[in-house]
mmCIF file of C-alpha atoms in Angstrom:
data_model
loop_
_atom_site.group_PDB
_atom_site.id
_atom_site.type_symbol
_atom_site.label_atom_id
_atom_site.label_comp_id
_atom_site.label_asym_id
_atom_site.label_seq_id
_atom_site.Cartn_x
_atom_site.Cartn_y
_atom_site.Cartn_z
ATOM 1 C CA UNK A 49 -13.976 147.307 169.477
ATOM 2 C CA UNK A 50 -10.590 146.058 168.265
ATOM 3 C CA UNK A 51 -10.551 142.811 166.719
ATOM 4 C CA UNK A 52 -9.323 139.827 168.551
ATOM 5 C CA UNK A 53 -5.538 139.130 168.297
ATOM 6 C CA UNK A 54 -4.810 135.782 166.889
ATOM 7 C CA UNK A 55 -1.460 133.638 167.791
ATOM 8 C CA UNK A 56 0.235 134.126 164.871
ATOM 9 C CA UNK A 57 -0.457 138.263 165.387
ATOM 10 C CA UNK A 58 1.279 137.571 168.990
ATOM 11 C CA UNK A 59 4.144 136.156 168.481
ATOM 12 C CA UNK A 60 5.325 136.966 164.960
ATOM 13 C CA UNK A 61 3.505 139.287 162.673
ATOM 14 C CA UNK A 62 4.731 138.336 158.740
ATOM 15 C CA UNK A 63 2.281 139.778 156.490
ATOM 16 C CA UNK A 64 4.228 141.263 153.655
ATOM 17 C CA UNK A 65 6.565 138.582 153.730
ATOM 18 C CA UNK A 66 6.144 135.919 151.508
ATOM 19 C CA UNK A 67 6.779 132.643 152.960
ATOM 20 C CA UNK A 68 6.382 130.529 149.711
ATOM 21 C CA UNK A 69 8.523 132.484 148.046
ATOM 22 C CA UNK A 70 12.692 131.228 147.724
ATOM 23 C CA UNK A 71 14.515 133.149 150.220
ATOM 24 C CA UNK A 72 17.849 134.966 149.624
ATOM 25 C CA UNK A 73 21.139 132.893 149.964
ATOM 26 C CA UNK A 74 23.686 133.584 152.707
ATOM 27 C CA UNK A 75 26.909 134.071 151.968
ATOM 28 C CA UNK A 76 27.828 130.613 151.095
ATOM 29 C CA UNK A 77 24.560 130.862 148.601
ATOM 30 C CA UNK A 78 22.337 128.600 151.099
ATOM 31 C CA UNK A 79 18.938 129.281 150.567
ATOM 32 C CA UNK A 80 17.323 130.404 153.883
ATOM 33 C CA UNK A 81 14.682 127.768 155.210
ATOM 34 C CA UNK A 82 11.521 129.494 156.550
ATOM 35 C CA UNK A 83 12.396 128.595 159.764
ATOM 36 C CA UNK A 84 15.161 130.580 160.073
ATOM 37 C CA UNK A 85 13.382 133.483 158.330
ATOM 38 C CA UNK A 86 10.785 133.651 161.208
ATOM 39 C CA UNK A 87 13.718 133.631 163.315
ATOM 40 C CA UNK A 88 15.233 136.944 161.694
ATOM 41 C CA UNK A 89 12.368 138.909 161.735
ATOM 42 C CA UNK A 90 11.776 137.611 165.621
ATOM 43 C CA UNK A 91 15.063 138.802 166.398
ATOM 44 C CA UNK A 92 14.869 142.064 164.633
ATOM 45 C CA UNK A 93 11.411 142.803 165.354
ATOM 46 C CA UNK A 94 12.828 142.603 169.108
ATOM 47 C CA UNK A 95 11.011 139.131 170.152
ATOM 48 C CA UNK A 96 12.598 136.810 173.032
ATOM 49 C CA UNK A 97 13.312 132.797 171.186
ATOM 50 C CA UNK A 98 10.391 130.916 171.442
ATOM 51 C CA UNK A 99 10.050 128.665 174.212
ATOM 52 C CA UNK A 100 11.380 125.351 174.008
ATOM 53 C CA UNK A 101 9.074 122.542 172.696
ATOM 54 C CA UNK A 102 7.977 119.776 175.140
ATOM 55 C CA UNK A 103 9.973 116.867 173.588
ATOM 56 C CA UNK A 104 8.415 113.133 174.081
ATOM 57 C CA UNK A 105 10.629 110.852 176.067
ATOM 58 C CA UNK A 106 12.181 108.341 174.166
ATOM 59 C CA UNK A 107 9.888 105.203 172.487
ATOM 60 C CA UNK A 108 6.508 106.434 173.746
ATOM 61 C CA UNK A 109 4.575 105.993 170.613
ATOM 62 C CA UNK A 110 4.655 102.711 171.107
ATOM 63 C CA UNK A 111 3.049 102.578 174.067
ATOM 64 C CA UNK A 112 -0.516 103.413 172.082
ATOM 65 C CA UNK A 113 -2.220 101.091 169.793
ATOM 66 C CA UNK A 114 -2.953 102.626 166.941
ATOM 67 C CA UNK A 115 -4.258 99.850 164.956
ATOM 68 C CA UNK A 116 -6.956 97.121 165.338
ATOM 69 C CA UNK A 117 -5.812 93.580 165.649
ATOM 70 C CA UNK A 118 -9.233 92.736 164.109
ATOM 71 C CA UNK A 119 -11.306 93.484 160.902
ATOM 72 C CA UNK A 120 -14.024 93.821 163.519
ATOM 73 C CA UNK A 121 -12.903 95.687 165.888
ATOM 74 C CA UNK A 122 -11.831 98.253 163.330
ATOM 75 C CA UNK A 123 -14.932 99.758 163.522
ATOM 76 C CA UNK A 124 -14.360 101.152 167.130
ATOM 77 C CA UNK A 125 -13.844 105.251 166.845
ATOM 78 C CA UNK A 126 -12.731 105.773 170.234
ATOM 79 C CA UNK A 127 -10.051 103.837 172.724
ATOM 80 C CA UNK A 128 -9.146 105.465 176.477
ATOM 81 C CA UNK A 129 -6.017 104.217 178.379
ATOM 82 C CA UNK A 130 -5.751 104.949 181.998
ATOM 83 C CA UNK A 131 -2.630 103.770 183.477
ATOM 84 C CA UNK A 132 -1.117 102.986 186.613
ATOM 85 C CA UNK A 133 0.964 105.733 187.655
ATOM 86 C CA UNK A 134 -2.237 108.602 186.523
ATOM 87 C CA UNK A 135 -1.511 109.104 183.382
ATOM 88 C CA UNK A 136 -3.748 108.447 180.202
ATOM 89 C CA UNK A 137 -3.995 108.597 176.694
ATOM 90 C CA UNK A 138 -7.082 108.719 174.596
ATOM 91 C CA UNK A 139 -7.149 107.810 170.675
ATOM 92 C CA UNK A 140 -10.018 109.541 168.467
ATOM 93 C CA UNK A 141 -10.608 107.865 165.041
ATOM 94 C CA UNK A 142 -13.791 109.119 163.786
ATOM 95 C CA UNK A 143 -13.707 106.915 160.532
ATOM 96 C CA UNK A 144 -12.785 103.912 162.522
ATOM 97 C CA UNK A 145 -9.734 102.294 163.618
ATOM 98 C CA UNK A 146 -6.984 101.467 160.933
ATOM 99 C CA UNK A 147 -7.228 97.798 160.411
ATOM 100 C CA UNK A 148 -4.808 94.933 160.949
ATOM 101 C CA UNK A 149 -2.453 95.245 157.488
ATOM 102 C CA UNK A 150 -2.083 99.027 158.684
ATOM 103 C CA UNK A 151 0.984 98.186 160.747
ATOM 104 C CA UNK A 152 2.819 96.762 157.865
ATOM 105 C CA UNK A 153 1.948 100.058 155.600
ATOM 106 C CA UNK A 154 3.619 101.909 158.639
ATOM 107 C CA UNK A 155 6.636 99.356 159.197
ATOM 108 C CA UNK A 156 7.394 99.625 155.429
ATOM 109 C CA UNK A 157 7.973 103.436 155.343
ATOM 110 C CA UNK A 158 9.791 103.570 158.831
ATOM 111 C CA UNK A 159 12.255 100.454 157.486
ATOM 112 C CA UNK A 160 12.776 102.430 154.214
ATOM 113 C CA UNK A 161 12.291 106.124 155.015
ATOM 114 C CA UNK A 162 14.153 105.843 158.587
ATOM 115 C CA UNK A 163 17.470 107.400 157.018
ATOM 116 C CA UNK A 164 15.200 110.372 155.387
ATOM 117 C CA UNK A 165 13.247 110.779 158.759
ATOM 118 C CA UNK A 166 16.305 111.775 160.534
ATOM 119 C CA UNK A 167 16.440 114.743 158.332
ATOM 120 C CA UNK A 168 13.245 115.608 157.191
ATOM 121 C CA UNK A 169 8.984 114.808 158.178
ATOM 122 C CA UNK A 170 8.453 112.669 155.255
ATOM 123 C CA UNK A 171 9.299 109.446 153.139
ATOM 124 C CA UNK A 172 8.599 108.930 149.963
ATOM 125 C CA UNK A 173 7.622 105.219 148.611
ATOM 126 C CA UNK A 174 5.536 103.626 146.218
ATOM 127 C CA UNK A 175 2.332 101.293 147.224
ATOM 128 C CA UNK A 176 3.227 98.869 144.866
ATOM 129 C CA UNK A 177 6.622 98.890 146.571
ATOM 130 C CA UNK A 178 4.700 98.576 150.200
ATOM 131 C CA UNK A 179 2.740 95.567 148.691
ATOM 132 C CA UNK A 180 5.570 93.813 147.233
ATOM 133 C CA UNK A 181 7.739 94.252 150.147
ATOM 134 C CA UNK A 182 4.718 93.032 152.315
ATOM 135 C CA UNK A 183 4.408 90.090 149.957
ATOM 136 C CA UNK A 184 0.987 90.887 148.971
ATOM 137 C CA UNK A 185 -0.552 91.361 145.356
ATOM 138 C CA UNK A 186 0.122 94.799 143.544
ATOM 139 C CA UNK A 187 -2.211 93.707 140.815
ATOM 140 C CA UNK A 188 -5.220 93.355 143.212
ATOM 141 C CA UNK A 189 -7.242 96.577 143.434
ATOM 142 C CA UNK A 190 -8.971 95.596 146.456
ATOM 143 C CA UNK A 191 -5.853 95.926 148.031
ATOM 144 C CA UNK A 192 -5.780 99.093 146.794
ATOM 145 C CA UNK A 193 -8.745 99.832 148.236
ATOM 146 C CA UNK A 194 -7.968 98.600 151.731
ATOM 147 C CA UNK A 195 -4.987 100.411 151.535
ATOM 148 C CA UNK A 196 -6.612 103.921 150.769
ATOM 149 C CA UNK A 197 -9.300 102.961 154.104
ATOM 150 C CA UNK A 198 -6.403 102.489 156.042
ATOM 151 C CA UNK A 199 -4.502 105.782 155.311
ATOM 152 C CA UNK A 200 -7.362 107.979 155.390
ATOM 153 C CA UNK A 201 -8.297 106.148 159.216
ATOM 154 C CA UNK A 202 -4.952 107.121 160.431
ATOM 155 C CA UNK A 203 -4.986 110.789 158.616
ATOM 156 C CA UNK A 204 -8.139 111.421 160.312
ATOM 157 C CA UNK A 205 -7.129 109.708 163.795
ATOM 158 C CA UNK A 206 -5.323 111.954 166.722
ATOM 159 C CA UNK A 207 -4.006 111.394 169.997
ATOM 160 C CA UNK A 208 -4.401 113.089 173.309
ATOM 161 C CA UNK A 209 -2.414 112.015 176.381
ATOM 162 C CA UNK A 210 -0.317 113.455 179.321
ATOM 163 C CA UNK A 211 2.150 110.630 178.691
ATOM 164 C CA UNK A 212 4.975 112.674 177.370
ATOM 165 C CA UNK A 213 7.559 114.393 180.381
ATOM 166 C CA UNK A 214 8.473 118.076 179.656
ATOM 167 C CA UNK A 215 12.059 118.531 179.011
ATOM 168 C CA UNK A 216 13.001 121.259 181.425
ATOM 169 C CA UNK A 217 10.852 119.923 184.673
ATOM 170 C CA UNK A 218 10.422 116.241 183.728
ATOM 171 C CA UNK A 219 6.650 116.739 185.117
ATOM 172 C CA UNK A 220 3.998 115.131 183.175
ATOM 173 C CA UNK A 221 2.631 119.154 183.265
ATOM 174 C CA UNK A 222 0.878 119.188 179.651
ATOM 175 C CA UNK A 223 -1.523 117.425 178.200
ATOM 176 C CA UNK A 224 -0.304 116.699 174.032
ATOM 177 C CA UNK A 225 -2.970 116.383 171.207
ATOM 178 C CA UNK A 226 -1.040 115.213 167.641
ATOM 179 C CA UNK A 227 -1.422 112.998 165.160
ATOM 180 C CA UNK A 228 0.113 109.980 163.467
ATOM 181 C CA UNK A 229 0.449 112.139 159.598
ATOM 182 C CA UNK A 230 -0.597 115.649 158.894
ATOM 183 C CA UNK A 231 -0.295 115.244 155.503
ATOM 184 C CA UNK A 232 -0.298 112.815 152.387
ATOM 185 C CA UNK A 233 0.267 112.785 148.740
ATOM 186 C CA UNK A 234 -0.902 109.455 147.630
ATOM 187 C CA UNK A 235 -0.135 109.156 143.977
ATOM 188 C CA UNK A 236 -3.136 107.897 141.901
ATOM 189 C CA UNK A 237 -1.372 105.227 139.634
ATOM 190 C CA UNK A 238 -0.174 102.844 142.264
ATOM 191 C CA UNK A 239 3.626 102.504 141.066
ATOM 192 C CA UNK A 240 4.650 106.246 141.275
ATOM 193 C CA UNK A 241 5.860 107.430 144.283
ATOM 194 C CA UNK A 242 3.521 108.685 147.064
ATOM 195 C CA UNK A 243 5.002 111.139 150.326
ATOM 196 C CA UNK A 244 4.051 110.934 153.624
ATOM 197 C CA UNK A 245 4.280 113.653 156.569
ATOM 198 C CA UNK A 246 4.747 112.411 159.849
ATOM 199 C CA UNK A 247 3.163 115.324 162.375
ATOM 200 C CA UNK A 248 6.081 116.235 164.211
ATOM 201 C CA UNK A 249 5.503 115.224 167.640
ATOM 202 C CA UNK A 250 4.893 111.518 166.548
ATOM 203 C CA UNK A 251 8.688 112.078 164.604
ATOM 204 C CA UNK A 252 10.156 113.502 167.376
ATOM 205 C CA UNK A 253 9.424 109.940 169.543
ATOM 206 C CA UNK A 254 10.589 107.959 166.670
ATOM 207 C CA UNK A 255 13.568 109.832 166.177
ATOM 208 C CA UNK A 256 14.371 109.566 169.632
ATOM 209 C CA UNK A 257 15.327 106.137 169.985
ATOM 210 C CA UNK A 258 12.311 104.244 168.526
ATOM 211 C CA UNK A 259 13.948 103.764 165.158
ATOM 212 C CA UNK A 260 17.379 102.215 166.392
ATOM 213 C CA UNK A 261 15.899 99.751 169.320
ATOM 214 C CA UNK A 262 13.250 97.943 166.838
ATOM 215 C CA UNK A 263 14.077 95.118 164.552
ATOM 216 C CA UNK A 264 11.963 96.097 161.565
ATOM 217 C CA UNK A 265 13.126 93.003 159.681
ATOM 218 C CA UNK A 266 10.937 90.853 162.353
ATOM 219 C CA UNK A 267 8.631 93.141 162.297
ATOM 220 C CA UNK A 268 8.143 93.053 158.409
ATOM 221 C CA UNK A 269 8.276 89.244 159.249
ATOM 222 C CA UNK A 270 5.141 89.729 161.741
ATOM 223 C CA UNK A 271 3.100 91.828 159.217
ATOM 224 C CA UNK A 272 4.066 89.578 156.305
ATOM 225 C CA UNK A 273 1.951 86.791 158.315
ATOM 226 C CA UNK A 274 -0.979 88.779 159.640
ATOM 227 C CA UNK A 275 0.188 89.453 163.011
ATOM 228 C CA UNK A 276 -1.522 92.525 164.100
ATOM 229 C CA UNK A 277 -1.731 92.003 168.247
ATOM 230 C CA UNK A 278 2.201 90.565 168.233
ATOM 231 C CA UNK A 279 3.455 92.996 166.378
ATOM 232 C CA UNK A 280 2.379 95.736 168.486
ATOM 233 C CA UNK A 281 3.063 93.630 171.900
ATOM 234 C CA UNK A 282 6.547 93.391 170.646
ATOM 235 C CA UNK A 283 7.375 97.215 170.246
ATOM 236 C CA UNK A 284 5.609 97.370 173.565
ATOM 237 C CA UNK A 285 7.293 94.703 175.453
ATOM 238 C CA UNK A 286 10.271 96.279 174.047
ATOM 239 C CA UNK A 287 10.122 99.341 175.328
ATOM 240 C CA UNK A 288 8.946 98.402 178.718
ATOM 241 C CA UNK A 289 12.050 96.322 179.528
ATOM 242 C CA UNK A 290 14.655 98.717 178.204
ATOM 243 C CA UNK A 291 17.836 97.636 179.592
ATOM 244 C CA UNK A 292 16.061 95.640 182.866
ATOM 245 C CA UNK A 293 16.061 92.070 182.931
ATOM 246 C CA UNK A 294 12.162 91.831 184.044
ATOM 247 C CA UNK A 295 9.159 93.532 183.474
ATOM 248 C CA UNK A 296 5.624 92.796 185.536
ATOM 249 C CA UNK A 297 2.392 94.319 185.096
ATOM 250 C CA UNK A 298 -1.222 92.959 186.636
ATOM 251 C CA UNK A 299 -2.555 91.107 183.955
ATOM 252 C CA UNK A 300 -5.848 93.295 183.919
ATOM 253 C CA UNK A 301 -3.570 96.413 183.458
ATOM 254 C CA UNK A 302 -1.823 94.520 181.128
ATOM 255 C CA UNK A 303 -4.708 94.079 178.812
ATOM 256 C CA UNK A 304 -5.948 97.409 179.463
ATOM 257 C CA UNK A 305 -2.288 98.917 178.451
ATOM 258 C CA UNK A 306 -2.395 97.159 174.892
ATOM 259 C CA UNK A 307 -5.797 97.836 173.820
ATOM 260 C CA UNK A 308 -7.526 94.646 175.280
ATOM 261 C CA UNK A 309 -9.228 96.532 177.509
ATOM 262 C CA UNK A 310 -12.486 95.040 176.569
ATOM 263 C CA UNK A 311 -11.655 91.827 177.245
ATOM 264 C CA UNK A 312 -10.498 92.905 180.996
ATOM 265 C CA UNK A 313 -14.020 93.392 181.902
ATOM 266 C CA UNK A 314 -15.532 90.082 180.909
ATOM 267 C CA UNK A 315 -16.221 87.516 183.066
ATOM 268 C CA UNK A 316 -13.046 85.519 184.580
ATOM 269 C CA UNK A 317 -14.338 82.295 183.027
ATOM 270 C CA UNK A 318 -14.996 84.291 179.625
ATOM 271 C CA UNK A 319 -12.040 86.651 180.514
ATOM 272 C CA UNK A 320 -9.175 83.692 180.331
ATOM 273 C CA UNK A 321 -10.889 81.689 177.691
ATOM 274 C CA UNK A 322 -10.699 85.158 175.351
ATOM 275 C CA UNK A 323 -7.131 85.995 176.571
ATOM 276 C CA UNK A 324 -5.331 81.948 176.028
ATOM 277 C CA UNK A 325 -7.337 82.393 172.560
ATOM 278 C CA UNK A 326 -5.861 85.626 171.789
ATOM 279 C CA UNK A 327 -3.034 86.969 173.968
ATOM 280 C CA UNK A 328 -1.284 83.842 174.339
ATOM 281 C CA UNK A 329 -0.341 82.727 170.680
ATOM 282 C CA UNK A 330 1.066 86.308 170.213
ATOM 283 C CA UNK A 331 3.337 86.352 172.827
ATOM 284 C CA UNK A 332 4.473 82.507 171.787
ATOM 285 C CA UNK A 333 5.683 84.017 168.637
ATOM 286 C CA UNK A 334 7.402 86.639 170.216
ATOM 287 C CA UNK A 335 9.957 84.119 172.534
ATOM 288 C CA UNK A 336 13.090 84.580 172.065
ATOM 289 C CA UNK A 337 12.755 87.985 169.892
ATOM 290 C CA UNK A 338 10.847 90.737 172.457
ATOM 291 C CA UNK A 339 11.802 89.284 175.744
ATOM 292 C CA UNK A 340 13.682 85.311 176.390
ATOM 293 C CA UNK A 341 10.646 84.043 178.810
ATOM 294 C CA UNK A 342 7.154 85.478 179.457
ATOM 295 C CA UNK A 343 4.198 83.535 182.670
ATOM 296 C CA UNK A 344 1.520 84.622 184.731
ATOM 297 C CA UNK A 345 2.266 84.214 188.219
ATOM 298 C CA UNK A 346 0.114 82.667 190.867
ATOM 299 C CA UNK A 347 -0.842 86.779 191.696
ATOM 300 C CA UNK A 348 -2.036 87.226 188.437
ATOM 301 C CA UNK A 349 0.943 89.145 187.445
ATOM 302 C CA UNK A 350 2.372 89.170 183.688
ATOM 303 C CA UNK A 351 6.144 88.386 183.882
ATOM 304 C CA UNK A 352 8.397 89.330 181.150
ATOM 305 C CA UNK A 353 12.411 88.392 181.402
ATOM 306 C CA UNK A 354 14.919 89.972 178.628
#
């Protein structure tokens, strides 16, 4: 019996060719990127292109929560989002959720690396240069600490959802599983310089639009003052009014949409005592920043205007 044929024996068969190894310069003397290696021996081996990638619409990323607003509900490992129109997206972190300073580790290497992410998967930055910019202590090693958690909760967590369109058909036909990082090189004496690989579907949607619409400076402002749950509504909020001057969800779907799902199944009475102690102050500090005026109607619809 013949042995199985893997994917990479499908679609482009390189053994003999080492891929490690510098490639020869074109004329110009431009080393050849790997890339366009597999592409030569596709081409000459008689192979069609590959087909085109299914590209995330723009800003999407920040439609998941990929944080915990809470120390305690960090220890969650698994959050499902249906939505209204059918879709879903389901987040797997077996180690637990990354906690609430996790969005300022992230917002520190978009801010700095955003230039280097336009051209490449990865940033490199210090953590003492994180912590400083985040205006906590470099010299504390629990900080330290809580920082390696975090990473290692995000390496570890993945994403599967239907959210994304496909580019030719703009059907939601394919169901995408990726990651926040596939890979990191955390330096072990906090003030060298560390690298981080963004998976590249997660790049793609930053890339896309992401990058340019935030304000990172308030957002550095929101994780410099613990501000887990508002900093995520924000990007959110953000993204959901786009150029429109209103944006209105259910309040149930609302909560379900931005990771409060649990409190959407309380009891009313428990429900809105939970959501004015939580929701509320959030979106207070995000007037006049994320959106000019925000109510609940007398439907029990969230109202958002730009």
């Amino acid at each position: 019996m013949s042995e199985p044929t893997t994917r990479r024996d499908a679609t482009l068969p390189l053994e003999g060719i080492d891929m490690t190894a510098p490639q020869d310069g074109d004329e110009h003397g431009r080393k050849t990127s790997k890339q366009e290696v597999r592409q030569l021996v596709r081409a000459s081996l008689g192979y069609p292109p590959p087909a085109p990638r299914t590209l995330p619409m723009e800003g999407h990323v920040c439609d998941f929560p990929l944080w915990s607003y809470s120390k305690k509900r960090a220890a969650i490992t698994s959050l499902h989002i249906a939505y209204e129109d059918g879709s879903f997206c389901t987040i797997r972190a077996p180690d637990g959720m990354p906690g609430p300073s996790f969005p300022g580790y992230l917002d520190c290497m978009l801010y700095y690396g955003q230039r280097d992410m336009f051209v490449q998967e990865y940033m490199e930055i210090s953590v003492y240069a994180i912590f400083k910019a985040l205006g906590m202590d470099a010299n504390n090693g629990r900080n330290y600490a809580h920082f390696h958690r975090d990473m290692e909760r995000a390496f570890t967590l993945f994403i599967k959802t239907d959210r994304f369109h496909h580019p030719q058909t703009g059907r939601r036909s394919h169901v995408e599983y990726f990651r926040v990082l596939r890979q990191m090189s955390l330096a072990k004496h906090r003030q060298e310089v560390s690298a981080f690989f963004f998976d590249d579907l997660f790049l793609t949607s930053l890339r896309a639009g992401y990058l340019k619409r935030v304000d990172f400076d308030f957002c550095l402002h929101l994780d410099k003052n613990n501000a887990p749950l508002a900093r995520f509504l924000y990007s959110h909020i953000v993204k959901r009014l786009g150029t429109k001057s209103i944006y209105m969800r259910k309040l149930l779907g609302f909560l379900n949409d931005v990771g409060l799902g649990y409190l959407a199944v309380l009891p009313p009475k428990i429900r809105n005592q939970k959501v004015k102690q939580t929701l509320y102050p959030a979106l207070e500090t995000l007037r006049g920043k994320g959106f000019t005026h925000w109510e609940i109607d007398d439907d029990d619809n969230i109202v958002f205007l730009s």
